[in-house]
mmCIF file of C-alpha atoms in Angstrom:
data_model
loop_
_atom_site.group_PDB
_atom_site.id
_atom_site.type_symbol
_atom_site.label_atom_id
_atom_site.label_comp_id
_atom_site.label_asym_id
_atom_site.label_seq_id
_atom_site.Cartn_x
_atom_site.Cartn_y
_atom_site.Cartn_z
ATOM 1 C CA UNK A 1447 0.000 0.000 0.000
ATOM 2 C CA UNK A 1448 3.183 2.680 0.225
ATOM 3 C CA UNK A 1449 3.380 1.561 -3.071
ATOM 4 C CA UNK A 1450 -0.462 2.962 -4.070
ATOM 5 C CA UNK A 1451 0.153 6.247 -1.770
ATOM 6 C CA UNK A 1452 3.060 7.133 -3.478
ATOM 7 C CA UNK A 1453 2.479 6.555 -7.005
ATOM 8 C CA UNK A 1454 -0.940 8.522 -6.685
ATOM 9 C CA UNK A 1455 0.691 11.992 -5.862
ATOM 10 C CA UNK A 1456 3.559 10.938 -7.909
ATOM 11 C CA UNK A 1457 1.729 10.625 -11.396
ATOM 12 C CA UNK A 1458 -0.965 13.433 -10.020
ATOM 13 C CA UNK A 1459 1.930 15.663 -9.485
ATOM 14 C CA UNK A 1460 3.566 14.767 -12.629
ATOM 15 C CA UNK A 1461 0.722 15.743 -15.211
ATOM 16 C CA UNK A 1462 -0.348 18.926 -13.209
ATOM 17 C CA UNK A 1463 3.863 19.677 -13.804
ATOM 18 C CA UNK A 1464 3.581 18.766 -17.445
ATOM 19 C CA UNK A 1465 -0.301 20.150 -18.154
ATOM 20 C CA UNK A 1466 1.138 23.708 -16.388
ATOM 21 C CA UNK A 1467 4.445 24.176 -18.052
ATOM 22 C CA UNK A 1468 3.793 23.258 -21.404
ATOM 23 C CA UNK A 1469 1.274 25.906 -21.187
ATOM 24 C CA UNK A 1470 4.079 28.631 -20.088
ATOM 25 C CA UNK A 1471 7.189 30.417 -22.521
ATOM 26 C CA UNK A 1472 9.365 27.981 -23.448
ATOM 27 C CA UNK A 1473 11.907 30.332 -25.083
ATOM 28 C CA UNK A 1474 12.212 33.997 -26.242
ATOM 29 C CA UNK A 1475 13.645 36.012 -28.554
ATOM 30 C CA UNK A 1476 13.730 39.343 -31.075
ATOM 31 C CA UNK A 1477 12.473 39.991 -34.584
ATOM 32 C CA UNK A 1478 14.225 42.222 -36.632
ATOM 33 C CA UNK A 1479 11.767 44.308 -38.073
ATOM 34 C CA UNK A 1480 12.536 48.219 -39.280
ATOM 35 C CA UNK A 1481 15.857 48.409 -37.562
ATOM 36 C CA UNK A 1482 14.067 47.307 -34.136
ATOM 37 C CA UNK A 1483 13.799 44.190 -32.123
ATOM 38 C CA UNK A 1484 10.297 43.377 -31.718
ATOM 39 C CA UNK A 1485 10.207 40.928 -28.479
ATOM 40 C CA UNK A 1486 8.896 37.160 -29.873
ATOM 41 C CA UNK A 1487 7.665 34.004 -27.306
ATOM 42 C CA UNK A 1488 6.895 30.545 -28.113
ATOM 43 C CA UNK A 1489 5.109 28.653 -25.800
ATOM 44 C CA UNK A 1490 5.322 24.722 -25.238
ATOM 45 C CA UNK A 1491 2.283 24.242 -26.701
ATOM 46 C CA UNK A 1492 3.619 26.067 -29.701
ATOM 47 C CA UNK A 1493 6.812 24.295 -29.578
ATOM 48 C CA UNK A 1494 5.321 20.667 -29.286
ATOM 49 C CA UNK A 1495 1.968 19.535 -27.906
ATOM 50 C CA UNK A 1496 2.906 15.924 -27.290
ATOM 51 C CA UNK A 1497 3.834 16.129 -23.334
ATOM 52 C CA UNK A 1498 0.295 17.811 -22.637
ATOM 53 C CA UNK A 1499 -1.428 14.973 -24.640
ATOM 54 C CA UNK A 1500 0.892 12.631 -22.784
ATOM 55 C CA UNK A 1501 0.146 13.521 -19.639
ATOM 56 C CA UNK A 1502 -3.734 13.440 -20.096
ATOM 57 C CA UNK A 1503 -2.982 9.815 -21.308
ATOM 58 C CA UNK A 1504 -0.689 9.241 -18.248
ATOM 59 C CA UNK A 1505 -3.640 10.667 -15.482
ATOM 60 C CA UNK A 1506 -6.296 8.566 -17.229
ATOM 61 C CA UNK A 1507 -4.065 5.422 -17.115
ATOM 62 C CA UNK A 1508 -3.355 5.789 -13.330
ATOM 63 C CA UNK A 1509 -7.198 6.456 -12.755
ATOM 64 C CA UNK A 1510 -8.012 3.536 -15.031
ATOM 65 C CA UNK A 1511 -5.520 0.999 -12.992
ATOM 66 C CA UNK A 1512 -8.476 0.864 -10.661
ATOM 67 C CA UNK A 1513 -11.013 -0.345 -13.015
ATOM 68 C CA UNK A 1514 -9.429 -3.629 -14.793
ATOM 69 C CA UNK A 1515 -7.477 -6.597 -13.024
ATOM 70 C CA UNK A 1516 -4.952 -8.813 -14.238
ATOM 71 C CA UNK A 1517 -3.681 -8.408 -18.163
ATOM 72 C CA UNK A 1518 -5.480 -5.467 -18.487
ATOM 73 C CA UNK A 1519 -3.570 -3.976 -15.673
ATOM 74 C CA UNK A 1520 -0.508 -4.353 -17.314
ATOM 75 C CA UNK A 1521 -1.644 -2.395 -20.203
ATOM 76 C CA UNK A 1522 -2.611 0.633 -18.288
ATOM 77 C CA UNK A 1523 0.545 0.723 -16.002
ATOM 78 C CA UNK A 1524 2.570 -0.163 -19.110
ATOM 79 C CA UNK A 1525 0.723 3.035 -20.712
ATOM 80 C CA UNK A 1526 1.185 5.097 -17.696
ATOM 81 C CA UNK A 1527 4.810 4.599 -17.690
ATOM 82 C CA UNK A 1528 5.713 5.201 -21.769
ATOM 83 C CA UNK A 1529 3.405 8.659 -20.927
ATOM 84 C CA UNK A 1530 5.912 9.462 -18.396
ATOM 85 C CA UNK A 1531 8.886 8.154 -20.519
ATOM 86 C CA UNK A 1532 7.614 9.722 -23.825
ATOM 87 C CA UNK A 1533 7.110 13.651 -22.245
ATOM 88 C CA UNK A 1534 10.098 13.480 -20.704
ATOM 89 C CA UNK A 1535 12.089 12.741 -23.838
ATOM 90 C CA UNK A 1536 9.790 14.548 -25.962
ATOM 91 C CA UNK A 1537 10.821 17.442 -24.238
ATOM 92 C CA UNK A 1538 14.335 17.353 -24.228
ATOM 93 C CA UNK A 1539 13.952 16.714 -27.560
ATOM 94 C CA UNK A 1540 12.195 20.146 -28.386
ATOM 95 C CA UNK A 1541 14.022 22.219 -25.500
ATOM 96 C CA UNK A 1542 16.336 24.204 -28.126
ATOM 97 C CA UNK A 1543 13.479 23.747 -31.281
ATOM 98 C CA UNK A 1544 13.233 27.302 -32.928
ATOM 99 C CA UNK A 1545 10.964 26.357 -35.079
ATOM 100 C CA UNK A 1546 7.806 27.866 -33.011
ATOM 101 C CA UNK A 1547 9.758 30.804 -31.807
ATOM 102 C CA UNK A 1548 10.829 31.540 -36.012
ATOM 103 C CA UNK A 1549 6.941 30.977 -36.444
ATOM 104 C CA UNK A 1550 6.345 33.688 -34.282
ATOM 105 C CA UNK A 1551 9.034 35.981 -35.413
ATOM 106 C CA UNK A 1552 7.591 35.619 -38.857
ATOM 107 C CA UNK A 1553 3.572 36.136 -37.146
ATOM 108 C CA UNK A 1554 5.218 39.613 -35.603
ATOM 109 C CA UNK A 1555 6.960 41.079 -38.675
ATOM 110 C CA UNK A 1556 4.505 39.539 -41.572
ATOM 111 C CA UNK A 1557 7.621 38.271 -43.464
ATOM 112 C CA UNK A 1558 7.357 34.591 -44.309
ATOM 113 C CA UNK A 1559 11.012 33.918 -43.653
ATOM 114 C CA UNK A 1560 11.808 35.810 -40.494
ATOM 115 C CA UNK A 1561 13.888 33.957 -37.867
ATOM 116 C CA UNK A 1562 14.482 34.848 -34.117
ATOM 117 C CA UNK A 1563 17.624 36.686 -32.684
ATOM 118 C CA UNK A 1564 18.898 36.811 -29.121
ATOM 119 C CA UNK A 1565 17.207 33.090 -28.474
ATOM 120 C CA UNK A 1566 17.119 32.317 -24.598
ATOM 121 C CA UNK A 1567 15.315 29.137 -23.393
ATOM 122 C CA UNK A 1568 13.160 29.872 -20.237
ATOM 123 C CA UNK A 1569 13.464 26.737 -17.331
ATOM 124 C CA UNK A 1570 9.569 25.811 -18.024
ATOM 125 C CA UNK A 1571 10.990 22.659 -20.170
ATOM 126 C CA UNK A 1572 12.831 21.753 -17.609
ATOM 127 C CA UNK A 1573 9.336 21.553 -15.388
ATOM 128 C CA UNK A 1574 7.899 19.790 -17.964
ATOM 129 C CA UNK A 1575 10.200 17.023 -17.706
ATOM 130 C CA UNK A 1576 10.497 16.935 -13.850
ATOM 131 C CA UNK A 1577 6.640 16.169 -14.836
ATOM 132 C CA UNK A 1578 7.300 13.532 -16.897
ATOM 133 C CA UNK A 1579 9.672 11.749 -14.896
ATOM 134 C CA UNK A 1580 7.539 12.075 -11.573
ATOM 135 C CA UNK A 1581 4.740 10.420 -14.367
ATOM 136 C CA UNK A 1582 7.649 7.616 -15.179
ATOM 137 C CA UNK A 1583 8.339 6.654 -11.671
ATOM 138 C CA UNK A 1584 4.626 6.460 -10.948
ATOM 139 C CA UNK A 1585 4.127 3.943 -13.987
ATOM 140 C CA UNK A 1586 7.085 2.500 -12.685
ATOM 141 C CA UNK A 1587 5.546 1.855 -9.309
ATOM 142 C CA UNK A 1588 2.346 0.332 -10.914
ATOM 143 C CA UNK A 1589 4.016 -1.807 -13.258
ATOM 144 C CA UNK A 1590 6.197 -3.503 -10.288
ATOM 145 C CA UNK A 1591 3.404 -3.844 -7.099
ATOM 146 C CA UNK A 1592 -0.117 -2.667 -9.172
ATOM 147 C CA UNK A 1593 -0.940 -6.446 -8.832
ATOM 148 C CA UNK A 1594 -1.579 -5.839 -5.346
ATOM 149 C CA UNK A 1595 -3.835 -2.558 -5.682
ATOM 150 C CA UNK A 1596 -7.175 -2.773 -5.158
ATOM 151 C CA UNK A 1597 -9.839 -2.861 -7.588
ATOM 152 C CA UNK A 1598 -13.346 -1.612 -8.179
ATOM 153 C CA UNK A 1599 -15.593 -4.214 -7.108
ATOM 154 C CA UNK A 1600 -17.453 -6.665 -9.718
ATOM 155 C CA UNK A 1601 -20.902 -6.705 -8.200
ATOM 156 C CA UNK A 1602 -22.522 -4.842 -11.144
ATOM 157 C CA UNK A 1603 -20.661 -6.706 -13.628
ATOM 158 C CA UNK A 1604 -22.635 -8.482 -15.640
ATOM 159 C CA UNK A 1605 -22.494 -12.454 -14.930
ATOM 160 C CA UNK A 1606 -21.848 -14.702 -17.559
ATOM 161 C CA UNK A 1607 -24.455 -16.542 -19.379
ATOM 162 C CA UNK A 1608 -24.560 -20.096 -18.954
ATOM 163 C CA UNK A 1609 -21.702 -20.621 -16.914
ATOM 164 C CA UNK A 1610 -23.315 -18.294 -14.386
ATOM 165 C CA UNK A 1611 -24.663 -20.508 -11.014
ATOM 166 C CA UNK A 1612 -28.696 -20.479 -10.910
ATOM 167 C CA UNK A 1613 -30.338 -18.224 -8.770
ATOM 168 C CA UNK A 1614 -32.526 -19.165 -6.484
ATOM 169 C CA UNK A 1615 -36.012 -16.992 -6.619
ATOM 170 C CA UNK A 1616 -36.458 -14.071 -5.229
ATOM 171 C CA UNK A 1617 -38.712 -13.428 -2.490
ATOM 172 C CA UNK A 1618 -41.917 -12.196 -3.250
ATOM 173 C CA UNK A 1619 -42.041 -7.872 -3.166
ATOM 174 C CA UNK A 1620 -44.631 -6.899 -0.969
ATOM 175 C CA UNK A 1621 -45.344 -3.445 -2.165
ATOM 176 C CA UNK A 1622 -46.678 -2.404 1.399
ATOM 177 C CA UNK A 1623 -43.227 -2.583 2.774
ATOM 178 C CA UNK A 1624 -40.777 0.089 1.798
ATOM 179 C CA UNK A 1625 -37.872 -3.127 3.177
ATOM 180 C CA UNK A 1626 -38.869 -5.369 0.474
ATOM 181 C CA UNK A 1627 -39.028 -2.463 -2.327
ATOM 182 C CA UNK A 1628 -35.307 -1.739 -1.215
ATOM 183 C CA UNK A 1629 -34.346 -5.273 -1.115
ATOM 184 C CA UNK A 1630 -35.275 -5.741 -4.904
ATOM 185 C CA UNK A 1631 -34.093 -2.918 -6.079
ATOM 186 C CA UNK A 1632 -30.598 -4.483 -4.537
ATOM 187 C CA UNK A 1633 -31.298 -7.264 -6.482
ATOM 188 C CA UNK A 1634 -31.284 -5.409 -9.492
ATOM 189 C CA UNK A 1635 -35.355 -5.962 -9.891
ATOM 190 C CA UNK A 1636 -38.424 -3.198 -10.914
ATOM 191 C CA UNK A 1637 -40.590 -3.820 -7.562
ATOM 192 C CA UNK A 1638 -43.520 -2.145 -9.752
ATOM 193 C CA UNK A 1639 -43.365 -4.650 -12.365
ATOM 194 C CA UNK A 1640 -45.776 -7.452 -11.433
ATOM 195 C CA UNK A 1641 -43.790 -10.950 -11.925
ATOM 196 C CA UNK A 1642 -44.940 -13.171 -14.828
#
């Protein structure tokens, strides 16, 4: 169970990290435009949307551990952890991209070819892949001990067909009593429906 209360803030953590920066400036620069610098920004967004998309795959996963069991567990904890794996590399991959900031050089100055001077990188990437890898060792956590987590219960699953064991019949719904209405609506039963 230290297992389960760590990987929940861990991967919780780790998208918020990931959602939040790649929303922020990722780098800045000038466009040369008329002898003056006009001041350019590109956020992460701009500069790659993958992390964000992998981190809203990586919060449903760890949510979803909760509803399957056995192979299907794998899956999601195996998904949870490329999420984590894939923003983090994604953005190291696109820290020192230009492309978006050049895009928005060229959006500032209306020349189609305009590219950014003075290019700093801003330490948001850097929070986006603290995100990630928070995301990574969560996935990492399920993968290892998510056998062990609980699960949601089966009672409303629906029971197999003929393999299911016969049910004995229910007791008869005295519509009088507000106890017997309850008890067949456990049971899954319309207490107004007359049996036949």
């Amino acid at each position: 169970m230290r297992a389960l209360a760590a990987a929940l803030p861990l991967g919780a953590i780790g998208a918020a990290l990931v959602l939040l920066g790649s929303g922020k400036t990722w780098s800045n620069g000038l466009a040369e435009f008329a002898g003056t610098g006009l001041h350019v920004r590109a956020t992460g967004t701009a500069t790659t949307a993958l992390p964000g998309a992998l981190a809203l795959v990586g919060l449903a996963s760890l949510v979803a551990v909760f509803a399957v069991r056995r192979t299907g567990r794998y899956v999601v904890t195996g998904l949870l952890t490329l999420s984590g794996l894939g923003a983090v590399v994604t953005t190291l991959a696109h820290r020192g991209d230009r492309h978006a900031l050049n895009a928005a050089a060229a959006g500032a100055t209306g020349l189609r070819h305009a590219t950014a001077t003075h290019a700093s990188t801003t330490a948001w990437p850097l929070v986006v892949a603290a995100g990630g890898v928070l995301l990574l060792l969560a996935g990492l956590l399920a993968v290892r001990y998510g056998q062990y987590w609980p699960a949601m219960s089966s009672r409303y699953d629906r029971k197999g067909g003929a393999a299911a064991a016969p049910r004995r019949a229910p007791a008869p719904v005295d519509p009088d009593r507000a106890e017997d209405l309850w008890k067949a609506l456990d049971r899954g039963e319309d207490p107004t429906q007359s049996p036949g």
